[in-house]
Amino acid sequence: MRTGTEITKRSRGRPRGFSTEEVLEKVRGVFLAKGFTGASLDELAAAAGLNRPSLYAAFGDKEQLYIATLRFYGTKSIEGLDAILAGPGTIQQRLARVYSAAIDLYTAPPHRPGCMIVGTAAVESPTYPKIAAAAAELLAAIEKSLERAFAASDLPARPTPSARARMAGAIMYAIAIRARLGAKASDLKTFANSMVPTICA
Amino acid sequence: MRTGTEITKRSRGRPRGFSTEEVLEKVRGVFLAKGFTGASLDELAAAAGLNRPSLYAAFGDKEQLYIATLRFYGTKSIEGLDAILAGPGTIQQRLARVYSAAIDLYTAPPHRPGCMIVGTAAVESPTYPKIAAAAAELLAAIEKSLERAFAASDLPARPTPSARARMAGAIMYAIAIRARLGAKASDLKTFANSMVPTICA
DNA sequence: TTGGTTTTGTGCGATACGGTACAGAAATAC
DNA sequence: GTATTTCTGTACCGTATCGCACAAAACCAA
C-alpha cells in the first residue's frame, strides 16, 4: 500500500511529473503486447513518456513494475466484472454481458492481446514465483466475483456456485487464449453465448 | 518433412552427432520452462548437448527452432490424445482419461509447466505471427481430434460434436493455465472430473 | 534568500544476447 | 590414397539489455 498519490501531498522536494496510475496504464500496453520478458525498459519508459531512472526510482526493477501493472490491470478488470454482475437482468444475461465485454477487450486492435494474466503472466510463472503468485491471486479474485454472483442468483444449488464460477472462469481463460492466437471476435462470441446456458444449467 | 534420419543414409560428408528428434525433445524442456523469448541460445544448446552453430545449422534461427519444437511437441501430444480417445470405454471415461493424462503432464515437477502452446506460444503471438499460426493450427488439430471422438460416440446430436470439442478444448486450456500458475494436480483433477458429465450431457 | 529534499535526464558500464566466420575433424566417393 | 563434402567447436562481432552514478533542476521550509 504505497499509493501516496492523493493523500500524501506534503512532498518535501521536487514534485513528480507523472501520476502512478497514468504510467501503469501506458506501460500496460507494452507488457500486454510483448510480455514481461519481451518488453524492454526502453520501450516501457518511452511508452510512459519518462526516462528509465524515473521508472526505476518509482517502481523498482522491471519485475516490480510488471507486478504493479498486473495488479492495476487486474483490479480494474475485477471492478468492471463486479459492475456488470451487479447490473440488471438475469444471471444468464449478465454473464453474457461479461463475456461480450471481455471479448471486445481481448480482440481489440491492433494486437488481439487477450488477457494480461493468461496471455503474459503465465509464461513467466516457472521463472518468477512472485509473478505467478500475483496472477494466481487475481484469477482467484475473478472466480470469487463470479461465485458471489452465482450464489446470489436463483439458479439450482447444484452445481455449487463455486463450481459454476470455476467453469465460467475456465471459459473466459480459453477465450483469452484463443483471442491472443488470432480467433475472430464473432467466433468467440458465438462460443461464449453457447456456453452461457450450460454454465447456468 | 525433412526427417532424413532413417531413410536418407547416403550423407556425403561427416555424419551428425545427434538426432533431430532427440534435440527437439531436450530443447523442449527449456522452451517449456522459460518460453521462447526467455530461453537463450546458450541454454538451448547446453540442454541439447551441442554448440550454437550446430543448432543454427540444423534448424535456422531461434524462431524456427521454437516452431519445430512446438510442432514436434504438438504432434506427439495429438498422437497421445488420439490414442486415448481410440481406447476402450465410454466417451466419458475416455475424456476423463485424456484430462487425467494431461494434468499429469501439466503438473509434472519441477516446473508445473502446463501446455507449451497455451503457456509459452500465446505470449509471443502478437510479435511473432508464425508462432501464432503454428499454435492456432495445433489447437485446431486438438479440437478436430476431440470432435471426431464425439462424432463417433453415441451422445445426443445436440450439442454438436464440434461444440462439444470446443468446450472440451476450453477446459483443457484452462487446466493448462491454472497448472502453470501453480494449481495442485488434485484440484485440477476434481475440476476436470466435474466437467466431463457437463461436456457429455 | 538560503538550505534541504526530491525528481529529472544525460550518460555510462557491465553483461548477455543472437548470430556468424573460420579452421579443423570425420565421413564418403572416386 | 586423394578429393570432396559435411559437421564440429572455438572465437568473435555488433547490439541491446538492465541497472545505476551523478549533476542539474524544481520545489518546500525557514
Tab-separated table of C-alpha atoms (C1' of nucleotides) in Angstrom:
chain	number	residue	atom	x	y	z
A	1	MET	CA	0.000	0.000	0.000
A	2	ARG	CA	2.293	2.749	-1.158
A	3	THR	CA	-0.244	4.678	-3.164
A	4	GLY	CA	0.738	8.066	-1.874
A	5	THR	CA	-0.757	9.944	-4.770
A	6	GLU	CA	-3.840	11.565	-3.332
A	7	ILE	CA	-3.275	11.707	0.387
A	8	THR	CA	0.429	12.366	0.712
A	9	LYS	CA	0.629	15.878	-0.613
A	10	ARG	CA	3.372	17.255	1.602
A	11	SER	CA	6.230	16.112	-0.607
A	12	ARG	CA	9.262	17.992	0.511
A	13	GLY	CA	11.220	18.141	-2.724
A	14	ARG	CA	10.550	18.440	-6.404
A	15	PRO	CA	7.150	17.043	-7.342
A	16	ARG	CA	6.721	14.238	-9.832
A	17	GLY	CA	5.865	14.995	-13.386
A	18	PHE	CA	3.618	11.985	-13.727
A	19	SER	CA	0.905	10.074	-11.925
A	20	THR	CA	1.432	6.454	-10.948
A	21	GLU	CA	-1.831	5.366	-12.499
A	22	GLU	CA	-1.167	7.076	-15.791
A	23	VAL	CA	2.194	5.403	-16.055
A	24	LEU	CA	0.766	1.992	-15.249
A	25	GLU	CA	-1.911	2.469	-17.854
A	26	LYS	CA	0.570	3.369	-20.565
A	27	VAL	CA	3.033	0.684	-19.587
A	28	ARG	CA	0.305	-1.910	-19.607
A	29	GLY	CA	0.008	-1.686	-23.367
A	30	VAL	CA	3.637	-2.652	-23.832
A	31	PHE	CA	3.556	-5.506	-21.339
A	32	LEU	CA	0.322	-6.749	-22.813
A	33	ALA	CA	1.729	-6.851	-26.327
A	34	LYS	CA	5.239	-8.107	-25.623
A	35	GLY	CA	5.033	-9.882	-22.311
A	36	PHE	CA	7.275	-9.359	-19.313
A	37	THR	CA	10.494	-10.737	-20.792
A	38	GLY	CA	9.860	-9.365	-24.253
A	39	ALA	CA	9.240	-5.794	-23.108
A	40	SER	CA	12.396	-3.738	-22.731
A	41	LEU	CA	12.811	-0.934	-20.248
A	42	ASP	CA	13.446	1.401	-23.152
A	43	GLU	CA	10.084	0.610	-24.685
A	44	LEU	CA	8.372	0.862	-21.324
A	45	ALA	CA	9.969	4.187	-20.497
A	46	ALA	CA	9.170	5.556	-23.941
A	47	ALA	CA	5.536	4.479	-23.644
A	48	ALA	CA	5.307	6.061	-20.219
A	49	GLY	CA	6.909	9.232	-21.507
A	50	LEU	CA	9.721	9.280	-18.994
A	51	ASN	CA	13.269	8.044	-18.578
A	52	ARG	CA	14.464	4.769	-17.237
A	53	PRO	CA	15.835	6.150	-13.967
A	54	SER	CA	12.478	7.731	-13.170
A	55	LEU	CA	10.703	4.471	-13.814
A	56	TYR	CA	13.263	2.701	-11.726
A	57	ALA	CA	13.014	5.134	-8.851
A	58	ALA	CA	9.237	4.943	-8.805
A	59	PHE	CA	8.694	1.215	-9.155
A	60	GLY	CA	11.944	-0.593	-8.511
A	61	ASP	CA	13.077	-3.102	-11.045
A	62	LYS	CA	11.261	-4.475	-14.054
A	63	GLU	CA	9.626	-7.305	-12.135
A	64	GLN	CA	8.097	-4.955	-9.587
A	65	LEU	CA	6.871	-2.680	-12.345
A	66	TYR	CA	5.289	-5.632	-14.098
A	67	ILE	CA	3.597	-6.863	-10.950
A	68	ALA	CA	2.297	-3.381	-10.179
A	69	THR	CA	0.915	-3.182	-13.704
A	70	LEU	CA	-0.617	-6.630	-13.436
A	71	ARG	CA	-2.307	-5.797	-10.142
A	72	PHE	CA	-3.528	-2.489	-11.501
A	73	TYR	CA	-4.917	-4.163	-14.600
A	74	GLY	CA	-6.428	-6.979	-12.572
A	75	THR	CA	-8.066	-4.711	-10.052
A	76	LYS	CA	-9.614	-2.583	-12.765
A	77	SER	CA	-10.832	-5.684	-14.579
A	78	ILE	CA	-12.407	-7.123	-11.477
A	79	GLU	CA	-14.118	-3.845	-10.774
A	80	GLY	CA	-15.596	-3.978	-14.261
A	81	LEU	CA	-16.598	-7.572	-13.740
A	82	ASP	CA	-18.331	-6.756	-10.454
A	83	ALA	CA	-20.084	-3.830	-12.045
A	84	ILE	CA	-21.552	-5.911	-14.849
A	85	LEU	CA	-22.520	-8.725	-12.499
A	86	ALA	CA	-24.224	-6.246	-10.194
A	87	GLY	CA	-26.236	-4.845	-13.094
A	88	PRO	CA	-29.756	-5.642	-14.237
A	89	GLY	CA	-31.076	-8.780	-15.886
A	90	THR	CA	-30.919	-12.478	-15.305
A	91	ILE	CA	-27.653	-14.138	-14.389
A	92	GLN	CA	-27.558	-15.510	-17.928
A	93	GLN	CA	-27.833	-12.035	-19.385
A	94	ARG	CA	-25.220	-10.620	-17.058
A	95	LEU	CA	-22.786	-13.453	-17.729
A	96	ALA	CA	-23.277	-12.985	-21.460
A	97	ARG	CA	-22.525	-9.302	-20.995
A	98	VAL	CA	-19.356	-10.168	-19.107
A	99	TYR	CA	-18.142	-12.349	-21.949
A	100	SER	CA	-19.079	-9.817	-24.574
A	101	ALA	CA	-17.155	-7.083	-22.815
A	102	ALA	CA	-14.175	-9.354	-22.261
A	103	ILE	CA	-14.107	-10.402	-25.903
A	104	ASP	CA	-14.183	-6.778	-27.002
A	105	LEU	CA	-11.138	-6.073	-24.873
A	106	TYR	CA	-9.376	-9.302	-25.793
A	107	THR	CA	-9.736	-8.787	-29.516
A	108	ALA	CA	-9.045	-5.071	-29.560
A	109	PRO	CA	-6.846	-3.936	-32.427
A	110	PRO	CA	-4.117	-3.946	-33.318
A	111	HIS	CA	-2.821	-6.846	-31.269
A	112	ARG	CA	-5.753	-9.001	-30.120
A	113	PRO	CA	-3.939	-9.090	-26.817
A	114	GLY	CA	-6.153	-11.420	-24.878
A	115	CYS	CA	-5.876	-11.141	-21.117
A	116	MET	CA	-2.693	-9.964	-19.439
A	117	ILE	CA	-2.831	-12.647	-16.760
A	118	VAL	CA	-3.450	-15.556	-19.065
A	119	GLY	CA	-1.510	-14.225	-22.009
A	120	THR	CA	1.622	-12.830	-20.414
A	121	ALA	CA	1.897	-13.724	-16.725
A	122	ALA	CA	1.503	-17.456	-17.203
A	123	VAL	CA	4.643	-17.865	-19.265
A	124	GLU	CA	6.809	-16.282	-16.573
A	125	SER	CA	5.425	-18.322	-13.705
A	126	PRO	CA	8.112	-21.001	-13.521
A	127	THR	CA	10.878	-18.399	-13.544
A	128	TYR	CA	9.297	-15.643	-11.439
A	129	PRO	CA	7.324	-17.023	-8.500
A	130	LYS	CA	6.138	-13.591	-7.433
A	131	ILE	CA	4.511	-13.084	-10.810
A	132	ALA	CA	2.897	-16.496	-10.532
A	133	ALA	CA	1.557	-15.669	-7.091
A	134	ALA	CA	0.112	-12.344	-8.168
A	135	ALA	CA	-1.504	-13.907	-11.225
A	136	ALA	CA	-2.982	-16.798	-9.266
A	137	GLU	CA	-4.335	-14.345	-6.723
A	138	LEU	CA	-6.064	-12.361	-9.437
A	139	LEU	CA	-7.606	-15.431	-11.034
A	140	ALA	CA	-8.898	-16.434	-7.612
A	141	ALA	CA	-10.423	-12.987	-7.183
A	142	ILE	CA	-12.101	-13.247	-10.575
A	143	GLU	CA	-13.614	-16.576	-9.647
A	144	LYS	CA	-14.692	-15.228	-6.267
A	145	SER	CA	-16.535	-12.437	-8.016
A	146	LEU	CA	-18.275	-14.910	-10.294
A	147	GLU	CA	-19.046	-17.147	-7.342
A	148	ARG	CA	-20.759	-14.318	-5.488
A	149	ALA	CA	-22.938	-13.626	-8.499
A	150	PHE	CA	-23.947	-17.264	-8.827
A	151	ALA	CA	-24.605	-17.548	-5.115
A	152	ALA	CA	-26.906	-14.523	-5.268
A	153	SER	CA	-28.763	-15.880	-8.279
A	154	ASP	CA	-31.808	-18.138	-8.278
A	155	LEU	CA	-30.033	-20.998	-10.034
A	156	PRO	CA	-30.308	-24.535	-8.619
A	157	ALA	CA	-27.968	-25.177	-5.688
A	158	ARG	CA	-26.199	-27.860	-7.725
A	159	PRO	CA	-23.745	-27.365	-9.315
A	160	THR	CA	-22.469	-25.214	-6.490
A	161	PRO	CA	-21.746	-21.547	-7.099
A	162	SER	CA	-18.032	-22.217	-6.807
A	163	ALA	CA	-18.178	-24.996	-9.384
A	164	ARG	CA	-20.086	-22.715	-11.726
A	165	ALA	CA	-17.527	-19.993	-11.107
A	166	ARG	CA	-14.624	-22.280	-11.954
A	167	MET	CA	-16.359	-23.270	-15.124
A	168	ALA	CA	-17.218	-19.715	-16.104
A	169	GLY	CA	-13.642	-18.696	-15.388
A	170	ALA	CA	-12.280	-21.542	-17.472
A	171	ILE	CA	-14.360	-20.423	-20.431
A	172	MET	CA	-13.057	-16.894	-20.009
A	173	TYR	CA	-9.419	-18.021	-19.928
A	174	ALA	CA	-9.934	-20.160	-23.000
A	175	ILE	CA	-11.442	-17.202	-24.803
A	176	ALA	CA	-8.441	-15.097	-23.849
A	177	ILE	CA	-6.043	-17.697	-25.231
A	178	ARG	CA	-7.882	-18.083	-28.483
A	179	ALA	CA	-8.154	-14.333	-28.894
A	180	ARG	CA	-4.402	-13.949	-28.500
A	181	LEU	CA	-3.819	-16.695	-31.035
A	182	GLY	CA	-5.911	-14.830	-33.574
A	183	ALA	CA	-9.507	-16.028	-33.183
A	184	LYS	CA	-12.180	-13.732	-34.561
A	185	ALA	CA	-14.368	-11.843	-32.122
A	186	SER	CA	-17.523	-13.133	-33.769
A	187	ASP	CA	-16.460	-16.755	-33.340
A	188	LEU	CA	-15.588	-16.131	-29.723
A	189	LYS	CA	-18.949	-14.501	-29.091
A	190	THR	CA	-20.762	-17.408	-30.645
A	191	PHE	CA	-18.795	-19.758	-28.442
A	192	ALA	CA	-19.407	-17.695	-25.313
A	193	ASN	CA	-23.115	-17.451	-25.979
A	194	SER	CA	-23.312	-21.180	-26.446
A	195	MET	CA	-21.633	-21.708	-23.095
A	196	VAL	CA	-23.812	-19.426	-21.005
A	197	PRO	CA	-26.812	-21.779	-20.796
A	198	THR	CA	-24.524	-24.680	-19.962
A	199	ILE	CA	-22.875	-22.781	-17.120
A	200	CYS	CA	-26.262	-21.668	-15.834
A	201	ALA	CA	-27.993	-25.030	-16.223
B	1	MET	CA	9.017	-33.265	-43.871
B	2	ARG	CA	12.766	-33.143	-43.646
B	3	THR	CA	13.185	-36.057	-41.313
B	4	GLY	CA	16.136	-37.549	-43.098
B	5	THR	CA	17.227	-39.618	-40.163
B	6	GLU	CA	16.207	-43.126	-41.122
B	7	ILE	CA	15.821	-43.142	-44.877
B	8	THR	CA	18.455	-40.744	-46.106
B	9	LYS	CA	21.584	-42.632	-45.222
B	10	ARG	CA	23.818	-41.583	-48.088
B	11	SER	CA	25.058	-38.382	-46.458
B	12	ARG	CA	28.198	-37.411	-48.275
B	13	GLY	CA	30.204	-35.744	-45.525
B	14	ARG	CA	30.674	-36.092	-41.820
B	15	PRO	CA	27.599	-37.533	-40.148
B	16	ARG	CA	25.742	-35.679	-37.456
B	17	GLY	CA	26.444	-36.453	-33.883
B	18	PHE	CA	22.817	-36.050	-32.875
B	19	SER	CA	19.309	-36.915	-33.979
B	20	THR	CA	16.811	-34.186	-34.758
B	21	GLU	CA	14.159	-35.711	-32.540
B	22	GLU	CA	16.472	-36.083	-29.577
B	23	VAL	CA	17.476	-32.454	-29.845
B	24	LEU	CA	13.881	-31.288	-30.097
B	25	GLU	CA	12.978	-33.337	-27.068
B	26	LYS	CA	15.772	-31.863	-24.969
B	27	VAL	CA	15.213	-28.346	-26.195
B	28	ARG	CA	11.522	-28.611	-25.432
B	29	GLY	CA	12.219	-28.647	-21.721
B	30	VAL	CA	13.948	-25.290	-21.879
B	31	PHE	CA	11.328	-23.651	-24.070
B	32	LEU	CA	8.574	-25.063	-21.904
B	33	ALA	CA	10.066	-23.658	-18.734
B	34	LYS	CA	11.313	-20.292	-19.988
B	35	GLY	CA	9.248	-19.542	-23.049
B	36	PHE	CA	10.534	-18.501	-26.441
B	37	THR	CA	11.887	-15.084	-25.505
B	38	GLY	CA	13.126	-16.190	-22.116
B	39	ALA	CA	15.146	-19.128	-23.401
B	40	SER	CA	18.635	-18.196	-24.538
B	41	LEU	CA	20.510	-19.986	-27.270
B	42	ASP	CA	23.178	-20.834	-24.726
B	43	GLU	CA	20.681	-22.663	-22.538
B	44	LEU	CA	19.144	-24.381	-25.519
B	45	ALA	CA	22.476	-25.517	-26.903
B	46	ALA	CA	23.612	-26.716	-23.485
B	47	ALA	CA	20.393	-28.680	-22.998
B	48	ALA	CA	20.753	-30.209	-26.429
B	49	GLY	CA	24.370	-31.073	-25.719
B	50	LEU	CA	25.764	-29.259	-28.718
B	51	ASN	CA	27.082	-25.860	-29.713
B	52	ARG	CA	25.193	-22.906	-31.013
B	53	PRO	CA	26.494	-23.164	-34.580
B	54	SER	CA	25.311	-26.769	-34.852
B	55	LEU	CA	21.882	-25.783	-33.619
B	56	TYR	CA	21.830	-22.917	-36.022
B	57	ALA	CA	22.947	-25.018	-38.980
B	58	ALA	CA	20.353	-27.667	-38.254
B	59	PHE	CA	17.317	-25.512	-37.501
B	60	GLY	CA	17.976	-21.971	-38.642
B	61	ASP	CA	17.336	-19.195	-36.169
B	62	LYS	CA	15.714	-19.329	-32.770
B	63	GLU	CA	12.208	-18.794	-34.087
B	64	GLN	CA	12.450	-21.729	-36.472
B	65	LEU	CA	13.854	-23.917	-33.728
B	66	TYR	CA	10.985	-22.930	-31.462
B	67	ILE	CA	8.379	-23.634	-34.116
B	68	ALA	CA	9.950	-27.001	-34.907
B	69	THR	CA	9.860	-27.828	-31.211
B	70	LEU	CA	6.275	-26.654	-30.894
B	71	ARG	CA	5.177	-28.744	-33.864
B	72	PHE	CA	7.065	-31.752	-32.561
B	73	TYR	CA	5.504	-31.372	-29.132
B	74	GLY	CA	2.077	-30.770	-30.608
B	75	THR	CA	2.193	-33.715	-32.945
B	76	LYS	CA	3.247	-36.056	-30.159
B	77	SER	CA	0.524	-34.703	-27.916
B	78	ILE	CA	-2.147	-35.143	-30.532
B	79	GLU	CA	-0.990	-38.692	-31.158
B	80	GLY	CA	-1.399	-39.376	-27.463
B	81	LEU	CA	-4.792	-37.733	-27.484
B	82	ASP	CA	-5.948	-39.820	-30.436
B	83	ALA	CA	-4.638	-42.966	-28.790
B	84	ILE	CA	-6.598	-42.387	-25.600
B	85	LEU	CA	-9.746	-41.411	-27.463
B	86	ALA	CA	-9.470	-44.536	-29.603
B	87	GLY	CA	-9.202	-46.698	-26.500
B	88	PRO	CA	-11.876	-48.642	-24.648
B	89	GLY	CA	-14.696	-47.350	-22.514
B	90	THR	CA	-17.450	-44.784	-22.814
B	91	ILE	CA	-16.711	-41.362	-24.194
B	92	GLN	CA	-16.981	-40.073	-20.644
B	93	GLN	CA	-14.328	-42.484	-19.454
B	94	ARG	CA	-12.030	-41.716	-22.343
B	95	LEU	CA	-12.391	-37.975	-21.923
B	96	ALA	CA	-11.657	-38.324	-18.225
B	97	ARG	CA	-8.549	-40.295	-19.129
B	98	VAL	CA	-7.473	-37.549	-21.500
B	99	TYR	CA	-7.750	-34.946	-18.767
B	100	SER	CA	-6.006	-37.111	-16.243
B	101	ALA	CA	-3.066	-37.695	-18.559
B	102	ALA	CA	-2.903	-34.027	-19.474
B	103	ILE	CA	-2.926	-32.962	-15.846
B	104	ASP	CA	-0.111	-35.363	-15.055
B	105	LEU	CA	1.998	-33.786	-17.769
B	106	TYR	CA	0.937	-30.236	-16.943
B	107	THR	CA	1.787	-30.535	-13.264
B	108	ALA	CA	4.986	-32.512	-13.666
B	109	PRO	CA	7.803	-31.430	-11.388
B	110	PRO	CA	9.732	-29.328	-11.017
B	111	HIS	CA	8.063	-26.596	-13.024
B	112	ARG	CA	4.343	-27.412	-13.423
B	113	PRO	CA	4.837	-26.287	-16.990
B	114	GLY	CA	1.325	-26.530	-18.272
B	115	CYS	CA	0.991	-26.829	-22.023
B	116	MET	CA	3.611	-25.423	-24.365
B	117	ILE	CA	1.045	-23.939	-26.741
B	118	VAL	CA	-1.070	-22.239	-24.122
B	119	GLY	CA	1.742	-21.468	-21.721
B	120	THR	CA	4.506	-20.230	-23.998
B	121	ALA	CA	3.322	-19.746	-27.595
B	122	ALA	CA	0.425	-17.481	-26.717
B	123	VAL	CA	2.564	-14.717	-25.275
B	124	GLU	CA	4.629	-14.438	-28.453
B	125	SER	CA	1.678	-14.316	-30.817
B	126	PRO	CA	1.414	-10.564	-31.288
B	127	THR	CA	5.141	-10.276	-32.014
B	128	TYR	CA	5.740	-13.470	-33.991
B	129	PRO	CA	2.878	-14.253	-36.381
B	130	LYS	CA	4.421	-17.521	-37.483
B	131	ILE	CA	4.379	-18.771	-33.911
B	132	ALA	CA	0.767	-17.686	-33.594
B	133	ALA	CA	-0.150	-19.513	-36.773
B	134	ALA	CA	1.550	-22.728	-35.710
B	135	ALA	CA	-0.071	-22.592	-32.288
B	136	ALA	CA	-3.523	-21.906	-33.679
B	137	GLU	CA	-3.091	-24.761	-36.111
B	138	LEU	CA	-2.237	-27.142	-33.288
B	139	LEU	CA	-5.205	-26.072	-31.184
B	140	ALA	CA	-7.432	-26.636	-34.196
B	141	ALA	CA	-5.967	-30.114	-34.614
B	142	ILE	CA	-6.620	-30.884	-30.962
B	143	GLU	CA	-10.230	-29.830	-31.306
B	144	LYS	CA	-10.576	-31.817	-34.530
B	145	SER	CA	-9.396	-34.905	-32.685
B	146	LEU	CA	-11.911	-34.311	-29.928
B	147	GLU	CA	-14.629	-33.619	-32.467
B	148	ARG	CA	-14.019	-36.948	-34.214
B	149	ALA	CA	-14.360	-38.739	-30.905
B	150	PHE	CA	-17.626	-37.014	-30.076
B	151	ALA	CA	-18.974	-37.622	-33.563
B	152	ALA	CA	-18.221	-41.322	-33.227
B	153	SER	CA	-19.868	-41.521	-29.819
B	154	ASP	CA	-23.488	-42.231	-29.055
B	155	LEU	CA	-24.115	-38.855	-27.439
B	156	PRO	CA	-27.140	-36.786	-28.481
B	157	ALA	CA	-26.657	-34.895	-31.738
B	158	ARG	CA	-27.080	-31.629	-29.847
B	159	PRO	CA	-24.819	-30.019	-28.795
B	160	THR	CA	-22.941	-30.748	-31.988
B	161	PRO	CA	-19.663	-32.642	-31.841
B	162	SER	CA	-17.776	-29.505	-32.776
B	163	ALA	CA	-19.436	-27.525	-29.994
B	164	ARG	CA	-18.556	-30.261	-27.517
B	165	ALA	CA	-14.992	-30.260	-28.856
B	166	ARG	CA	-14.622	-26.514	-28.388
B	167	MET	CA	-15.888	-26.846	-24.864
B	168	ALA	CA	-13.656	-29.796	-24.042
B	169	GLY	CA	-10.714	-27.919	-25.509
B	170	ALA	CA	-11.515	-24.825	-23.498
B	171	ILE	CA	-11.491	-26.849	-20.289
B	172	MET	CA	-8.126	-28.305	-21.261
B	173	TYR	CA	-6.597	-24.893	-21.920
B	174	ALA	CA	-7.924	-23.566	-18.649
B	175	ILE	CA	-6.388	-26.509	-16.841
B	176	ALA	CA	-3.063	-25.804	-18.524
B	177	ILE	CA	-3.148	-22.188	-17.420
B	178	ARG	CA	-4.015	-22.995	-13.844
B	179	ALA	CA	-1.357	-25.680	-13.710
B	180	ARG	CA	1.291	-23.224	-14.846
B	181	LEU	CA	0.129	-20.734	-12.242
B	182	GLY	CA	0.613	-23.317	-9.515
B	183	ALA	CA	-2.677	-25.182	-9.116
B	184	LYS	CA	-2.472	-28.565	-7.457
B	185	ALA	CA	-2.966	-31.657	-9.589
B	186	SER	CA	-5.658	-32.950	-7.267
B	187	ASP	CA	-7.709	-29.782	-7.579
B	188	LEU	CA	-7.379	-29.862	-11.328
B	189	LYS	CA	-8.487	-33.477	-11.459
B	190	THR	CA	-11.512	-32.715	-9.344
B	191	PHE	CA	-12.375	-29.880	-11.672
B	192	ALA	CA	-11.849	-31.983	-14.788
B	193	ASN	CA	-13.967	-34.813	-13.455
B	194	SER	CA	-16.745	-32.390	-12.642
B	195	MET	CA	-16.671	-31.093	-16.202
B	196	VAL	CA	-16.807	-34.417	-18.017
B	197	PRO	CA	-20.547	-35.041	-17.448
B	198	THR	CA	-21.330	-31.478	-18.462
B	199	ILE	CA	-19.412	-31.789	-21.710
B	200	CYS	CA	-21.042	-35.142	-22.409
B	201	ALA	CA	-24.565	-34.128	-21.413
C	1	DT	C1'	17.453	34.261	0.446
C	2	DT	C1'	19.263	30.080	1.960
C	3	DG	C1'	19.339	25.267	2.920
C	4	DG	C1'	17.252	20.860	2.452
C	5	DT	C1'	14.923	17.413	-0.389
C	6	DT	C1'	13.289	15.009	-4.136
C	7	DT	C1'	12.910	14.377	-9.161
C	8	DT	C1'	14.862	14.619	-13.744
C	9	DG	C1'	17.855	13.487	-17.603
C	10	DT	C1'	22.252	12.557	-19.598
C	11	DG	C1'	25.349	9.293	-19.865
C	12	DC	C1'	27.902	5.209	-18.561
C	13	DG	C1'	29.201	0.386	-17.544
C	14	DA	C1'	28.984	-4.413	-17.411
C	15	DT	C1'	26.827	-8.138	-19.155
C	16	DA	C1'	24.186	-11.227	-22.028
C	17	DC	C1'	22.289	-11.898	-26.282
C	18	DG	C1'	21.634	-13.662	-31.196
C	19	DG	C1'	24.117	-14.825	-34.933
C	20	DT	C1'	28.380	-15.952	-37.784
C	21	DA	C1'	33.341	-16.743	-39.733
C	22	DC	C1'	36.704	-19.865	-39.955
C	23	DA	C1'	39.731	-23.616	-39.417
C	24	DG	C1'	39.973	-28.413	-38.200
C	25	DA	C1'	37.741	-33.134	-37.958
C	26	DA	C1'	35.170	-37.107	-39.769
C	27	DA	C1'	32.991	-39.376	-43.038
C	28	DT	C1'	32.068	-40.908	-48.235
C	29	DA	C1'	33.173	-41.026	-53.432
C	30	DC	C1'	36.473	-41.923	-56.826
D	1	DG	C1'	45.276	-42.745	-51.337
D	2	DT	C1'	43.178	-38.429	-52.632
D	3	DA	C1'	39.450	-35.294	-53.124
D	4	DT	C1'	35.129	-33.739	-51.646
D	5	DT	C1'	31.559	-32.888	-48.587
D	6	DT	C1'	29.582	-32.168	-44.332
D	7	DC	C1'	29.676	-31.400	-39.420
D	8	DT	C1'	32.072	-29.623	-35.051
D	9	DG	C1'	33.940	-26.196	-31.983
D	10	DT	C1'	36.401	-22.005	-30.860
D	11	DA	C1'	36.378	-17.491	-31.071
D	12	DC	C1'	34.400	-13.372	-32.307
D	13	DC	C1'	31.250	-9.149	-33.626
D	14	DG	C1'	27.803	-5.797	-33.081
D	15	DT	C1'	23.943	-4.848	-30.480
D	16	DA	C1'	20.560	-4.495	-26.913
D	17	DT	C1'	19.823	-5.099	-22.307
D	18	DC	C1'	19.259	-3.823	-17.251
D	19	DG	C1'	20.540	-1.117	-13.865
D	20	DC	C1'	22.824	2.907	-11.805
D	21	DA	C1'	26.075	7.449	-10.913
D	22	DC	C1'	25.994	11.938	-10.973
D	23	DA	C1'	24.979	16.555	-11.591
D	24	DA	C1'	21.436	19.928	-12.708
D	25	DA	C1'	16.687	21.323	-11.833
D	26	DA	C1'	12.444	22.178	-9.292
D	27	DC	C1'	10.127	22.513	-5.293
D	28	DC	C1'	9.275	23.370	0.092
D	29	DA	C1'	10.553	25.150	4.728
D	30	DA	C1'	12.597	28.588	7.429
